[in-house]
Short mmCIF file of C-alpha atoms in Angstrom, two decimals:
data_model
loop_
_atom_site.label_atom_id
_atom_site.label_comp_id
_atom_site.label_asym_id
_atom_site.label_seq_id
_atom_site.Cartn_x
_atom_site.Cartn_y
_atom_site.Cartn_z
CA MET A 1 12.41 53.68 31.75
CA ALA A 2 9.45 55.03 29.83
CA ALA A 3 11.73 55.89 26.92
CA ALA A 4 13.14 52.34 26.87
CA SER A 5 9.66 50.83 26.91
CA SER A 6 8.59 53.14 24.09
CA ALA A 7 11.61 52.10 22.06
CA MET A 8 10.85 48.41 22.57
CA VAL A 9 7.23 48.93 21.49
CA THR A 10 8.40 50.80 18.43
CA GLN A 11 10.86 48.03 17.52
CA SER A 12 8.21 45.36 18.01
CA ALA A 13 5.74 47.28 15.83
CA GLY A 14 8.45 47.70 13.22
CA ARG A 15 9.18 43.97 13.17
CA ARG A 16 5.50 43.17 12.81
CA GLY A 17 5.22 45.65 9.97
CA ARG A 18 8.19 44.08 8.18
CA ASP A 19 6.75 40.59 8.68
CA VAL A 20 3.41 41.64 7.20
CA THR A 21 5.12 43.31 4.27
CA LEU A 22 7.21 40.21 3.68
CA LEU A 23 4.16 37.93 3.83
CA VAL A 24 2.30 40.12 1.35
CA TYR A 25 5.33 39.97 -0.95
CA PHE A 26 5.47 36.18 -0.74
CA VAL A 27 1.74 35.84 -1.43
CA ARG A 28 1.93 38.21 -4.39
CA ARG A 29 4.83 36.30 -5.90
CA ALA A 30 3.03 32.96 -5.41
CA VAL A 31 -0.15 34.25 -7.06
CA GLU A 32 1.79 35.80 -9.93
CA ALA A 33 3.65 32.52 -10.50
CA MET A 34 0.38 30.56 -10.58
CA TRP A 35 -1.04 33.07 -13.05
CA ARG A 36 2.02 32.90 -15.30
CA LYS A 37 2.04 29.07 -15.34
CA PRO A 38 -1.64 28.13 -15.75
CA ILE A 39 -0.94 24.64 -17.10
CA VAL A 40 1.29 23.71 -14.16
CA THR A 41 -1.24 25.21 -11.76
CA VAL A 42 -4.17 23.37 -13.31
CA VAL A 43 -2.36 20.01 -13.40
CA ALA A 44 -1.19 20.26 -9.78
CA THR A 45 -4.59 21.46 -8.55
CA ALA A 46 -6.42 18.78 -10.52
CA THR A 47 -4.17 16.07 -9.09
CA ILE A 48 -4.88 17.16 -5.53
CA PHE A 49 -8.57 17.49 -6.41
CA VAL A 50 -8.71 13.87 -7.58
CA ALA A 51 -6.84 12.59 -4.52
CA VAL A 52 -9.10 14.42 -2.05
CA LEU A 53 -12.23 13.52 -4.03
CA VAL A 54 -11.40 9.80 -4.11
CA THR A 55 -10.55 9.79 -0.41
CA GLY A 56 -13.76 11.56 0.56
CA ALA A 57 -15.88 9.39 -1.73
CA CYS A 58 -14.41 6.20 -0.25
CA ALA A 59 -15.04 7.42 3.30
CA ALA A 60 -18.63 8.36 2.44
CA ALA A 61 -19.22 5.05 0.65
CA LEU A 62 -18.01 3.07 3.68
CA THR A 63 -20.27 5.06 5.98
CA ALA A 64 -23.19 4.56 3.58
CA GLY A 65 -22.55 0.81 3.52
CA GLU A 66 -22.60 0.69 7.31
CA ARG A 67 -25.83 2.70 7.44
CA LEU A 68 -27.46 0.49 4.85
CA ALA A 69 -26.42 -2.65 6.74
CA LEU A 70 -27.82 -1.27 9.99
CA GLY A 71 -31.02 -0.13 8.30
CA TRP A 72 -31.64 -3.46 6.63
CA ALA A 73 -30.80 -5.32 9.82
CA GLY A 74 -33.57 -3.44 11.57
CA ASP A 75 -36.14 -4.62 9.01
CA VAL A 76 -35.38 -8.30 9.55
CA SER A 77 -37.42 -10.53 11.86
CA ILE A 78 -35.82 -13.10 14.13
CA SER A 79 -37.32 -16.57 13.74
CA VAL A 80 -37.26 -19.04 16.61
CA TYR A 81 -37.86 -22.55 15.28
CA LEU A 82 -39.36 -24.94 17.79
CA ALA A 83 -38.78 -28.61 18.46
CA PRO A 84 -41.71 -30.91 17.43
CA GLU A 85 -42.68 -31.55 21.04
CA ALA A 86 -42.65 -27.86 22.07
CA ASP A 87 -45.85 -26.12 23.12
CA LEU A 88 -46.46 -23.20 20.73
CA ASP A 89 -48.39 -21.00 23.18
CA ALA A 90 -45.90 -21.55 26.01
CA ALA A 91 -43.00 -20.84 23.66
CA ARG A 92 -44.66 -17.66 22.46
CA ALA A 93 -45.07 -16.44 26.04
CA ALA A 94 -41.43 -17.23 26.80
CA VAL A 95 -40.26 -15.39 23.69
CA ALA A 96 -42.40 -12.36 24.55
CA ALA A 97 -40.82 -12.30 28.02
CA ALA A 98 -37.32 -12.49 26.52
CA ALA A 99 -38.07 -9.70 24.02
CA PRO A 100 -40.24 -7.17 25.88
CA GLY A 101 -41.83 -4.51 23.70
CA ARG A 102 -41.27 -6.48 20.50
CA ARG A 103 -43.99 -7.72 18.16
CA VAL A 104 -44.15 -11.50 18.61
CA THR A 105 -46.05 -13.74 16.19
CA ALA A 106 -46.64 -17.47 16.53
CA ILE A 107 -46.45 -19.41 13.24
CA PRO A 108 -47.97 -22.93 13.40
CA SER A 109 -46.65 -25.62 11.05
CA ALA A 110 -49.72 -25.33 8.80
CA ARG A 111 -49.22 -21.58 8.44
CA ALA A 112 -45.53 -22.11 7.69
CA LEU A 113 -46.41 -24.53 4.90
CA GLU A 114 -48.94 -22.04 3.50
CA ARG A 115 -46.28 -19.32 3.46
CA LEU A 116 -43.88 -21.59 1.66
CA ARG A 117 -46.51 -22.33 -0.99
CA ASP A 118 -47.11 -18.60 -1.49
CA SER A 119 -43.39 -17.94 -1.87
CA LEU A 120 -43.03 -20.65 -4.54
CA GLY A 121 -45.78 -19.17 -6.70
CA LYS A 122 -46.25 -21.30 -9.81
CA ASP A 123 -43.99 -23.99 -8.36
CA ALA A 124 -46.24 -24.49 -5.33
CA THR A 125 -47.39 -27.82 -6.79
CA LEU A 126 -44.04 -29.22 -5.70
CA LEU A 127 -45.43 -29.25 -2.17
CA ASP A 128 -48.48 -31.35 -3.02
CA GLY A 129 -48.71 -34.20 -0.59
CA VAL A 130 -46.29 -32.64 1.89
CA ASP A 131 -47.56 -32.89 5.47
CA ALA A 132 -47.63 -29.65 7.46
CA ALA A 133 -45.77 -31.43 10.24
CA ALA A 134 -42.73 -31.51 7.97
CA LEU A 135 -42.15 -27.86 8.79
CA PRO A 136 -41.43 -26.76 12.37
CA ALA A 137 -43.63 -24.28 14.18
CA SER A 138 -41.87 -21.00 14.85
CA ILE A 139 -42.07 -17.69 16.67
CA GLU A 140 -41.22 -14.49 14.79
CA VAL A 141 -39.90 -11.44 16.64
CA SER A 142 -39.70 -8.02 15.00
CA ALA A 143 -36.19 -6.52 15.09
CA ALA A 144 -37.23 -3.10 13.74
CA GLY A 145 -35.05 -0.26 15.00
CA LEU A 146 -32.31 -2.51 16.36
CA GLN A 147 -28.71 -2.29 15.29
CA LEU A 148 -26.88 -5.35 14.07
CA ALA A 149 -25.14 -5.99 17.40
CA ASP A 150 -28.46 -5.71 19.27
CA VAL A 151 -30.09 -8.16 16.87
CA ARG A 152 -27.34 -10.68 17.56
CA ALA A 153 -27.70 -10.22 21.33
CA LEU A 154 -31.48 -10.70 21.14
CA ALA A 155 -31.03 -13.84 19.03
CA GLN A 156 -28.70 -15.23 21.67
CA ARG A 157 -31.32 -14.67 24.37
CA LEU A 158 -34.05 -16.28 22.29
CA SER A 159 -31.91 -19.36 21.66
CA ARG A 160 -32.24 -20.15 25.37
CA VAL A 161 -36.05 -20.15 25.30
CA PRO A 162 -37.50 -23.56 26.33
CA GLY A 163 -38.47 -25.55 23.22
CA ALA A 164 -36.25 -23.54 20.86
CA ARG A 165 -34.35 -25.76 18.43
CA ASP A 166 -32.83 -23.14 16.15
CA VAL A 167 -32.77 -19.34 15.81
CA ASP A 168 -32.36 -17.45 12.56
CA ASP A 169 -31.66 -13.74 12.98
CA GLY A 170 -31.98 -13.21 9.22
CA ASN A 171 -28.70 -11.33 9.13
CA ALA A 172 -26.30 -13.89 7.70
CA TRP A 173 -25.70 -11.86 4.56
CA ILE A 174 -25.57 -8.61 6.53
CA GLU A 175 -22.89 -10.11 8.75
CA GLY A 176 -20.98 -10.98 5.60
CA LEU A 177 -21.41 -7.39 4.45
CA ASP A 178 -20.19 -6.15 7.83
CA GLY A 179 -17.06 -8.29 7.51
CA THR A 180 -16.52 -7.08 3.97
CA LEU A 181 -16.79 -3.46 5.10
CA SER A 182 -14.15 -4.06 7.77
CA THR A 183 -11.82 -5.55 5.17
CA VAL A 184 -12.48 -2.73 2.72
CA ARG A 185 -11.85 -0.21 5.50
CA ALA A 186 -8.42 -1.71 6.19
CA ILE A 187 -7.58 -1.87 2.49
CA GLY A 188 -8.81 1.71 2.10
CA MET A 189 -6.31 2.95 4.69
CA ILE A 190 -3.48 1.28 2.80
CA LEU A 191 -4.67 2.65 -0.52
CA PHE A 192 -5.06 6.11 0.99
CA GLY A 193 -1.41 6.06 2.04
CA ALA A 194 -0.35 4.92 -1.41
CA LEU A 195 -2.59 7.53 -3.03
CA ALA A 196 -1.19 10.32 -0.86
CA LEU A 197 2.38 9.28 -1.63
CA GLY A 198 1.72 8.99 -5.35
CA THR A 199 -0.06 12.34 -5.41
CA ALA A 200 2.77 14.04 -3.54
CA VAL A 201 5.31 12.69 -6.04
CA LEU A 202 3.19 13.65 -9.04
CA VAL A 203 2.43 17.15 -7.76
CA SER A 204 6.05 17.73 -6.73
CA ASN A 205 7.23 16.74 -10.22
CA THR A 206 4.66 19.08 -11.74
CA LEU A 207 5.65 21.96 -9.49
CA ARG A 208 9.28 21.25 -10.21
CA LEU A 209 8.65 22.38 -13.77
CA GLY A 210 7.71 25.78 -12.42
CA VAL A 211 10.79 25.89 -10.22
CA PHE A 212 12.98 24.92 -13.16
CA ALA A 213 11.41 27.61 -15.34
CA ARG A 214 12.38 30.21 -12.75
CA ARG A 215 15.88 28.92 -12.07
CA ASP A 216 17.53 32.11 -13.40
CA GLU A 217 15.38 34.24 -11.10
CA ILE A 218 16.28 32.00 -8.15
CA GLU A 219 20.01 32.26 -8.89
CA ILE A 220 19.81 36.06 -9.10
CA MET A 221 17.99 36.25 -5.77
CA LYS A 222 20.67 34.09 -4.15
CA LEU A 223 23.47 36.21 -5.64
CA VAL A 224 22.01 39.37 -4.11
CA GLY A 225 21.87 37.72 -0.68
CA GLY A 226 18.44 36.07 -0.58
CA THR A 227 18.22 33.34 2.05
CA ASP A 228 16.84 29.88 1.31
CA THR A 229 13.63 30.72 3.18
CA PHE A 230 13.23 33.97 1.25
CA VAL A 231 13.67 32.15 -2.06
CA GLN A 232 11.57 29.09 -1.25
CA ALA A 233 8.65 30.64 0.67
CA PRO A 234 6.71 31.75 -2.45
CA PHE A 235 6.96 28.21 -3.84
CA TRP A 236 5.65 26.80 -0.55
CA LEU A 237 2.70 29.18 -0.66
CA GLU A 238 2.08 28.29 -4.29
CA GLY A 239 1.73 24.61 -3.37
CA LEU A 240 -0.39 25.51 -0.35
CA PHE A 241 -2.79 27.58 -2.46
CA GLN A 242 -3.10 24.83 -5.04
CA GLY A 243 -3.84 22.32 -2.29
CA VAL A 244 -6.50 24.58 -0.78
CA ILE A 245 -8.15 25.15 -4.16
CA GLY A 246 -8.03 21.45 -5.09
CA SER A 247 -9.49 20.31 -1.76
CA ALA A 248 -12.17 23.03 -1.86
CA LEU A 249 -13.27 21.90 -5.33
CA ALA A 250 -13.28 18.26 -4.18
CA ILE A 251 -15.40 19.07 -1.12
CA GLY A 252 -17.82 21.00 -3.33
CA ALA A 253 -18.05 18.03 -5.70
CA LEU A 254 -18.70 15.64 -2.79
CA LEU A 255 -21.46 17.85 -1.40
CA GLY A 256 -23.02 18.17 -4.84
CA ALA A 257 -22.89 14.42 -5.44
CA HIS A 258 -24.43 13.79 -2.02
CA ALA A 259 -27.28 16.21 -2.71
CA ILE A 260 -28.08 14.34 -5.94
CA ILE A 261 -27.45 10.70 -5.01
CA ALA A 262 -28.21 10.30 -1.28
CA PRO A 263 -31.95 11.16 -1.42
CA ARG A 264 -32.53 8.59 -4.16
CA VAL A 265 -30.64 5.88 -2.26
CA SER A 266 -32.46 6.70 0.99
CA VAL A 267 -35.84 6.41 -0.70
CA ALA A 268 -34.93 3.18 -2.49
CA ALA A 269 -33.57 1.61 0.70
CA ARG A 270 -36.29 3.10 2.94
CA LEU A 271 -33.75 4.63 5.29
CA GLY A 272 -35.32 8.03 5.88
CA SER A 273 -32.59 10.47 6.92
CA ALA A 274 -29.97 7.80 7.62
CA LEU A 275 -27.89 9.04 4.68
CA ASP A 276 -28.06 12.76 5.39
CA ARG A 277 -25.02 14.98 4.98
CA ALA A 278 -24.14 15.02 8.68
CA GLN A 279 -23.90 11.21 8.63
CA LEU A 280 -21.99 10.64 5.40
CA LEU A 281 -19.94 13.84 5.17
CA PRO A 282 -19.61 15.17 8.72
CA THR A 283 -17.92 18.50 9.28
CA SER A 284 -14.95 16.74 10.86
CA LEU A 285 -14.37 14.71 7.68
CA LEU A 286 -14.68 17.78 5.45
CA ALA A 287 -12.22 19.67 7.67
CA MET A 288 -9.80 16.75 7.51
CA LEU A 289 -10.05 16.65 3.71
CA ALA A 290 -9.43 20.40 3.48
CA ILE A 291 -6.40 20.22 5.76
CA SER A 292 -5.09 17.12 3.95
CA GLY A 293 -5.28 18.86 0.57
CA ALA A 294 -3.50 21.94 1.87
CA VAL A 295 -0.76 19.89 3.55
CA LEU A 296 -0.39 17.74 0.43
CA GLY A 297 0.17 20.81 -1.72
CA LEU A 298 2.60 22.34 0.78
CA VAL A 299 4.63 19.14 1.18
CA SER A 300 4.70 18.53 -2.58
CA SER A 301 5.99 22.05 -3.18
CA ALA A 302 8.62 21.67 -0.46
CA ILE A 303 9.79 18.42 -2.04
CA ALA A 304 10.04 20.04 -5.47
CA VAL A 305 12.05 23.00 -4.18
CA ARG A 306 14.29 20.75 -2.10
CA ARG A 307 15.07 18.49 -5.06
CA HIS A 308 15.93 21.50 -7.20
CA ALA A 309 18.20 22.87 -4.47
CA LEU A 310 20.06 19.57 -4.15
CA GLU A 311 20.58 19.28 -7.90
CA SER A 312 21.65 22.87 -8.51
#
C-alpha cells in the first residue's frame, strides 16, 4: 500500500515537473518570437495600447462629467418666486421649515430689481422707470452639498409652500448635461464593442504575419508529431504578453494624465478632491482594463493561429 502511494506521488510530481518544463518552453518560444519580430510586436502592442487607453479615457471622462455636474449642482441656490399677494415673512418661515438646516434668504421686489440692475452693468439704464413691483419677491435656499437628485426633491417640496408661484432649482442646464451624459454612456458602450472588435481584427491580422513567417517551423513541428496545442500555445502566449504590455502602458498613461490634468480641473471647478484618482480611475476599472487588454491579445492571437490553420 505504501509502495503504491509512493509511486502515485512520484508520478504526480513527474507530471507537474513536465508541465512546468513545458510552460517554460512555451514562454521562452513566445519571448524569442517577440524579440525576433519587433515590428509585429510593436504594432500589435501599440494597437492594444490605443484601444485600452481610449476606453479608460472615455470611462474617466464620463465619471468626471458626472462629478462636475454634481459639484456645480451643489453650488446653485433654489429660488422660490412668490405670488404678488404672498406675505414675504410668512413665506420665508414656511421655506425654512421645508428646508431645515439650509441658508434661507428673503429677497424683496426692490432688492430683486437692484440685483438685476447690477447684473446688467452698463445697460442698467434700460430699467429706468421700471417699478420694483414688476419683479416678484422671492426666497433663496442654499443647495450647497446636495446632489442633483436631492436638489430636485427639495425643489418639489418648496413648490408646495403657501404663496409659492414658481420654483427655479437653477439646474436646467445641469439636467441637460445629465441627459447628455446618459446618452454618451450608451453610445460609449456601443463604440467600445466596435473598438474591441476592430482591435481584435487588426491585432490578429498583425500577428498573422508572424505566424506566416514561421509557417515552415510549424509544418516541421507537425511532421514530428507536435499537437495543435503544442504548436499554437507559444502564439497564444505571445498575444497574451502583448496584451499585458499594451494595457500596462495604457494604464500608466492614464495615471500620468490624471496626475497632470485632474488637479488643474479640480481647482478651476472648485471641486476639491472630487476628481481624485480613486473616483476617476478606481482600482476596479484599472483591473478591468488590464484584464481586457490581456484577453484582447490572447483572443487576437487565437484568431490569427486559427485562420492560418484553416487556410493551410
